[in-house]
Coordinates of N, CA, C and O in Angstrom, one line a residue:
M3 N 0.8 -1.1 0.0 CA 0.0 -0.1 -0.1 C 0.8 1.2 0.0 O 1.9 1.2 0.7
L4 N 0.4 2.2 -0.6 CA 1.2 3.6 -0.7 C 0.5 4.5 0.4 O -0.6 4.8 0.4
A5 N 1.4 5.0 1.2 CA 1.1 5.9 2.2 C 1.8 7.2 2.0 O 3.1 7.2 1.9
K6 N 1.1 8.4 2.1 CA 1.8 9.6 2.0 C 1.8 10.4 3.3 O 0.7 10.4 3.9
T7 N 2.8 10.8 3.7 CA 3.1 11.7 4.8 C 3.0 13.1 4.4 O 2.5 13.9 5.2
D8 N 3.7 13.4 3.4 CA 3.6 14.8 2.8 C 3.9 14.7 1.4 O 4.3 13.7 0.8
P9 N 3.6 15.8 0.6 CA 3.7 15.7 -0.8 C 5.2 15.4 -1.2 O 6.2 16.0 -0.7
G10 N 5.3 14.3 -2.1 CA 6.7 14.0 -2.5 C 7.3 12.8 -1.8 O 8.4 12.3 -2.2
S11 N 6.8 12.5 -0.6 CA 7.4 11.4 0.1 C 6.6 10.2 0.0 O 5.4 10.2 0.2
V12 N 7.2 9.0 -0.1 CA 6.6 7.8 0.0 C 7.0 6.9 1.0 O 8.2 6.8 1.3
V13 N 6.0 6.3 1.7 CA 6.4 5.3 2.9 C 6.5 4.0 2.3 O 5.5 3.5 1.7
R14 N 7.4 3.1 2.6 CA 7.6 1.9 2.2 C 6.6 0.9 2.9 O 6.4 1.1 4.0
D15 N 6.0 0.0 2.3 CA 5.0 -1.0 2.8 C 5.9 -2.1 3.3 O 6.7 -2.8 2.6
P16 N 5.9 -2.2 4.7 CA 6.7 -3.4 5.2 C 6.4 -4.8 4.8 O 7.2 -5.7 4.9
R17 N 5.2 -4.9 4.3 CA 4.8 -6.3 3.8 C 5.5 -6.7 2.6 O 5.7 -7.8 2.2
F18 N 5.9 -5.6 1.7 CA 6.5 -6.0 0.5 C 8.0 -5.7 0.3 O 8.7 -6.2 -0.4
G19 N 8.4 -4.8 1.2 CA 9.8 -4.4 1.2 C 10.2 -3.4 0.1 O 11.3 -3.1 0.0
R20 N 9.2 -3.1 -0.8 CA 9.3 -2.1 -1.7 C 8.1 -1.1 -1.7 O 7.1 -1.6 -1.3
S21 N 8.3 0.0 -2.2 CA 7.2 0.9 -2.3 C 6.3 0.4 -3.3 O 6.6 -0.2 -4.3
S22 N 5.0 0.7 -3.2 CA 4.0 0.4 -4.4 C 4.3 1.0 -5.6 O 4.1 0.5 -6.7
V23 N 5.0 2.2 -5.7 CA 5.4 2.9 -6.8 C 6.3 2.0 -7.5 O 6.4 1.8 -8.8
E24 N 7.3 1.5 -6.9 CA 8.3 0.5 -7.4 C 7.7 -0.7 -8.0 O 8.1 -1.2 -8.9
F25 N 6.8 -1.2 -7.2 CA 6.1 -2.5 -7.6 C 5.4 -2.0 -9.0 O 5.4 -3.0 -9.9
L26 N 4.7 -1.0 -9.1 CA 3.9 -0.8 -10.3 C 4.8 -0.5 -11.4 O 4.6 -0.9 -12.5
A27 N 6.0 0.0 -11.1 CA 7.0 0.1 -12.2 C 7.5 -1.0 -12.8 O 7.6 -1.3 -13.9
I28 N 7.7 -2.1 -11.9 CA 8.1 -3.4 -12.3 C 7.0 -4.2 -13.1 O 7.3 -4.7 -14.1
I29 N 5.8 -3.9 -12.7 CA 4.6 -4.6 -13.4 C 4.6 -3.8 -14.8 O 4.3 -4.6 -15.8
G30 N 4.8 -2.6 -14.9 CA 4.7 -1.8 -16.1 C 5.9 -2.3 -17.2 O 5.6 -2.6 -18.3
V31 N 7.0 -2.5 -16.6 CA 8.1 -3.1 -17.4 C 7.7 -4.4 -17.9 O 8.0 -4.8 -19.1
F32 N 7.3 -5.3 -17.0 CA 6.9 -6.6 -17.3 C 5.9 -6.6 -18.5 O 6.0 -7.4 -19.5
A33 N 4.8 -5.8 -18.4 CA 3.7 -5.7 -19.3 C 4.3 -5.2 -20.7 O 4.0 -5.7 -21.8
Y34 N 5.2 -4.3 -20.7 CA 5.8 -3.7 -21.9 C 6.5 -4.8 -22.5 O 6.5 -4.9 -23.8
N35 N 7.5 -5.5 -21.9 CA 8.2 -6.7 -22.4 C 7.3 -7.7 -23.1 O 7.6 -8.3 -24.1
I36 N 6.2 -8.1 -22.4 CA 5.3 -9.0 -23.0 C 4.6 -8.6 -24.3 O 4.6 -9.1 -25.3
L37 N 4.3 -7.2 -24.3 CA 3.7 -6.7 -25.4 C 4.6 -6.6 -26.7 O 4.4 -7.0 -27.7
M38 N 5.9 -6.3 -26.4 CA 6.8 -6.2 -27.4 C 7.2 -7.6 -27.9 O 7.4 -7.8 -29.1
N39 N 7.2 -8.6 -27.1 CA 7.4 -9.9 -27.6 C 6.4 -10.4 -28.4 O 6.5 -11.1 -29.2
M40 N 5.1 -10.0 -28.1 CA 3.9 -10.4 -28.8 C 4.0 -9.7 -30.3 O 3.6 -10.5 -31.2
L41 N 4.5 -8.5 -30.3 CA 4.5 -7.8 -31.5 C 5.5 -8.4 -32.5 O 5.4 -8.5 -33.6
E42 N 6.5 -9.1 -31.9 CA 7.5 -9.7 -32.7 C 6.9 -11.0 -33.4 O 7.4 -11.5 -34.4
T43 N 5.8 -11.6 -32.8 CA 5.3 -12.9 -33.3 C 4.0 -12.7 -34.0 O 3.5 -13.6 -34.6
I44 N 3.5 -11.4 -34.1 CA 2.2 -11.2 -34.8 C 2.5 -10.6 -36.2 O 3.5 -9.8 -36.4
S45 N 1.8 -11.1 -37.3 CA 2.0 -10.8 -38.5 C 1.1 -9.5 -38.9 O -0.1 -9.5 -38.8
I46 N 1.8 -8.3 -39.1 CA 1.0 -7.1 -39.4 C 1.5 -6.8 -40.8 O 2.7 -6.6 -41.1
D47 N 0.4 -6.4 -41.7 CA 0.9 -6.1 -43.1 C 1.2 -4.6 -43.1 O 0.4 -3.7 -43.5
V48 N 2.6 -4.4 -42.7 CA 3.0 -3.0 -42.8 C 4.3 -3.1 -43.7 O 5.2 -4.0 -43.4
Y49 N 4.4 -2.3 -44.7 CA 5.6 -2.4 -45.6 C 6.1 -1.0 -45.7 O 5.3 0.0 -45.6
P50 N 7.3 -0.8 -46.2 CA 7.9 0.5 -46.5 C 7.4 1.1 -47.8 O 7.7 2.2 -48.1
W51 N 6.4 0.4 -48.5 CA 5.8 1.0 -49.7 C 4.4 0.9 -49.5 O 3.6 0.3 -48.8
A52 N 3.8 1.9 -50.1 CA 2.3 2.1 -50.2 C 1.5 0.8 -50.7 O 0.5 0.4 -50.3
A53 N 2.2 0.4 -51.8 CA 1.6 -0.7 -52.7 C 2.7 -1.6 -53.1 O 3.1 -1.6 -54.2
P54 N 3.1 -2.4 -52.2 CA 4.2 -3.4 -52.5 C 3.9 -4.4 -53.6 O 2.7 -4.9 -53.5
T55 N 4.8 -4.7 -54.4 CA 4.6 -5.8 -55.4 C 4.8 -7.1 -54.6 O 5.3 -7.2 -53.6
K56 N 4.5 -8.2 -55.3 CA 4.7 -9.6 -54.7 C 6.2 -9.7 -54.5 O 6.5 -10.3 -53.3
E57 N 7.0 -9.3 -55.2 CA 8.5 -9.4 -55.1 C 9.0 -8.6 -53.8 O 9.7 -9.0 -53.0
Q58 N 8.4 -7.4 -53.6 CA 8.9 -6.5 -52.5 C 8.4 -7.2 -51.3 O 9.0 -7.1 -50.3
R59 N 7.0 -7.7 -51.2 CA 6.5 -8.3 -50.1 C 7.4 -9.7 -49.7 O 7.7 -9.8 -48.5
A60 N 7.7 -10.4 -50.7 CA 8.6 -11.6 -50.4 C 9.9 -11.1 -49.8 O 10.3 -11.8 -48.8
W61 N 10.5 -10.0 -50.3 CA 11.8 -9.6 -49.9 C 11.7 -9.2 -48.4 O 12.4 -9.5 -47.5
F62 N 10.7 -8.3 -48.2 CA 10.6 -7.8 -46.9 C 10.1 -8.8 -45.8 O 10.7 -8.9 -44.8
D63 N 9.2 -9.7 -46.2 CA 8.7 -10.7 -45.2 C 10.0 -11.6 -44.9 O 10.0 -12.3 -43.8
A64 N 11.0 -11.8 -45.7 CA 12.2 -12.6 -45.4 C 13.1 -12.0 -44.5 O 14.0 -12.6 -43.9
L65 N 13.0 -10.6 -44.2 CA 13.9 -9.9 -43.2 C 13.7 -10.3 -41.8 O 12.6 -10.7 -41.5
S66 N 14.7 -10.1 -41.0 CA 14.5 -10.3 -39.5 C 13.8 -9.1 -39.0 O 13.6 -8.0 -39.7
P67 N 13.1 -9.2 -37.8 CA 12.3 -8.0 -37.2 C 13.2 -6.7 -37.2 O 12.7 -5.7 -37.5
D68 N 14.4 -6.8 -36.8 CA 15.3 -5.6 -36.7 C 15.6 -5.0 -38.1 O 15.4 -3.9 -38.3
E69 N 15.8 -5.9 -39.1 CA 16.0 -5.4 -40.5 C 14.7 -4.8 -41.1 O 14.6 -3.8 -41.8
K70 N 13.5 -5.3 -40.6 CA 12.2 -4.7 -41.0 C 12.0 -3.3 -40.4 O 11.7 -2.4 -41.0
R71 N 12.4 -3.2 -39.1 CA 12.3 -2.0 -38.5 C 13.1 -0.9 -39.2 O 12.8 0.3 -39.4
K72 N 14.4 -1.3 -39.6 CA 15.4 -0.4 -40.2 C 14.8 0.1 -41.6 O 14.9 1.2 -42.0
A73 N 14.1 -0.9 -42.4 CA 13.5 -0.7 -43.7 C 12.4 0.3 -43.6 O 12.3 1.3 -44.2
I74 N 11.5 0.1 -42.6 CA 10.5 1.0 -42.3 C 10.9 2.4 -41.9 O 10.3 3.5 -42.4
Q75 N 12.0 2.5 -41.0 CA 12.5 3.7 -40.6 C 13.1 4.4 -41.8 O 12.9 5.7 -41.8
A76 N 13.7 3.8 -42.6 CA 14.5 4.5 -43.7 C 13.4 5.1 -44.6 O 13.5 6.1 -45.2
A77 N 12.1 4.3 -44.9 CA 11.0 4.9 -45.6 C 10.5 6.0 -45.0 O 10.2 7.0 -45.7
I78 N 10.3 6.1 -43.7 CA 9.7 7.2 -42.9 C 10.7 8.5 -43.0 O 10.3 9.5 -43.4
D79 N 12.0 8.1 -42.9 CA 13.0 9.3 -42.9 C 13.0 9.8 -44.4 O 13.0 11.1 -44.5
E80 N 12.9 9.0 -45.3 CA 12.9 9.5 -46.8 C 11.6 10.4 -47.1 O 11.7 11.3 -47.6
G81 N 10.6 10.0 -46.4 CA 9.3 10.8 -46.6 C 9.4 12.1 -45.8 O 9.0 13.2 -46.5
F82 N 10.0 12.2 -44.8 CA 10.1 13.5 -44.1 C 11.2 14.3 -44.9 O 11.1 15.6 -44.7
E83 N 12.1 13.7 -45.4 CA 13.2 14.5 -46.1 C 12.8 15.0 -47.5 O 13.4 15.7 -48.1
S84 N 11.7 14.3 -48.0 CA 11.3 14.7 -49.3 C 10.6 16.1 -49.4 O 10.0 16.4 -48.4
P85 N 10.7 16.8 -50.5 CA 9.9 18.1 -50.7 C 8.4 17.9 -50.5 O 7.9 16.8 -50.8
V86 N 7.8 19.0 -50.3 CA 6.3 19.1 -50.2 C 5.7 19.0 -51.8 O 6.4 19.6 -52.7
S87 N 4.7 18.1 -52.0 CA 4.2 18.0 -53.3 C 3.3 19.1 -53.8 O 2.4 19.6 -53.0
D88 N 3.1 19.5 -54.9 CA 2.3 20.5 -55.5 C 1.0 19.7 -56.0 O -0.1 20.4 -56.4
K89 N 1.1 18.4 -56.0 CA -0.1 17.5 -56.5 C -1.0 17.4 -55.4 O -0.8 17.4 -54.2
S90 N -2.3 17.1 -55.8 CA -3.5 16.9 -54.9 C -3.4 15.5 -54.7 O -2.8 14.6 -55.4
I91 N -4.1 15.1 -53.6 CA -4.2 13.7 -53.2 C -4.8 12.8 -54.4 O -4.4 11.7 -54.7
D92 N -5.9 13.4 -55.0 CA -6.5 12.8 -56.2 C -5.4 12.4 -57.2 O -5.5 11.5 -57.9
D93 N -4.6 13.5 -57.7 CA -3.5 13.3 -58.6 C -2.6 12.2 -58.3 O -2.2 11.4 -59.1
I94 N -2.3 12.1 -56.9 CA -1.4 11.1 -56.6 C -2.1 9.8 -56.6 O -1.3 8.9 -57.1
I95 N -3.2 9.6 -56.3 CA -4.0 8.4 -56.2 C -4.1 7.8 -57.8 O -3.8 6.7 -58.1
R96 N -4.4 8.9 -58.7 CA -4.6 8.4 -60.1 C -3.3 8.0 -60.7 O -3.2 7.0 -61.4
E97 N -2.2 8.7 -60.3 CA -0.9 8.3 -60.8 C -0.5 6.9 -60.3 O 0.2 6.1 -61.1
A98 N -0.7 6.7 -58.9 CA -0.3 5.4 -58.4 C -1.0 4.3 -59.1 O -0.5 3.1 -59.3
R99 N -2.4 4.5 -59.2 CA -3.2 3.4 -59.9 C -2.7 3.1 -61.2 O -2.7 2.0 -61.8
A100 N -2.3 4.2 -62.0 CA -1.8 3.9 -63.3 C -0.5 3.2 -63.3 O -0.2 2.3 -64.2
E101 N 0.4 3.6 -62.4 CA 1.7 2.9 -62.3 C 1.8 1.6 -61.7 O 2.6 0.8 -62.0
F102 N 0.9 1.4 -60.7 CA 0.8 0.2 -59.9 C -0.6 -0.5 -60.0 O -1.3 -0.4 -59.1
P103 N -1.0 -1.1 -61.2 CA -2.3 -1.6 -61.3 C -2.6 -2.7 -60.2 O -3.7 -2.9 -59.9
H104 N -1.6 -3.4 -59.7 CA -1.8 -4.4 -58.6 C -2.4 -3.8 -57.3 O -2.8 -4.5 -56.6
A105 N -2.2 -2.5 -57.2 CA -2.6 -1.9 -55.9 C -4.1 -1.4 -55.9 O -4.7 -1.0 -55.0
S106 N -4.7 -1.5 -57.1 CA -6.1 -1.0 -57.2 C -7.1 -1.9 -56.6 O -7.0 -3.1 -56.5

């Protein structure tokens, strides 16, 4: 149990030997690690391309989780570093559909 004597001070619970705050922090780290391990085993269709080809999907799916993160981060970085487009979203969609018919 957490007992406060004045703002900013925490009294340790003698039953646990640790403060409740420390206990909650340990639980939080444990939950985070479980979630991250689950994400490593779940298949999520996220690729560094808006409309990957079958070859791009096969190449990307063969990468390790760390290599996938690096490829996605490189695509994000490239997007932030690219200039602002003068095209409308409709123009971009039309061009993408024409160039990548498999994505329609």
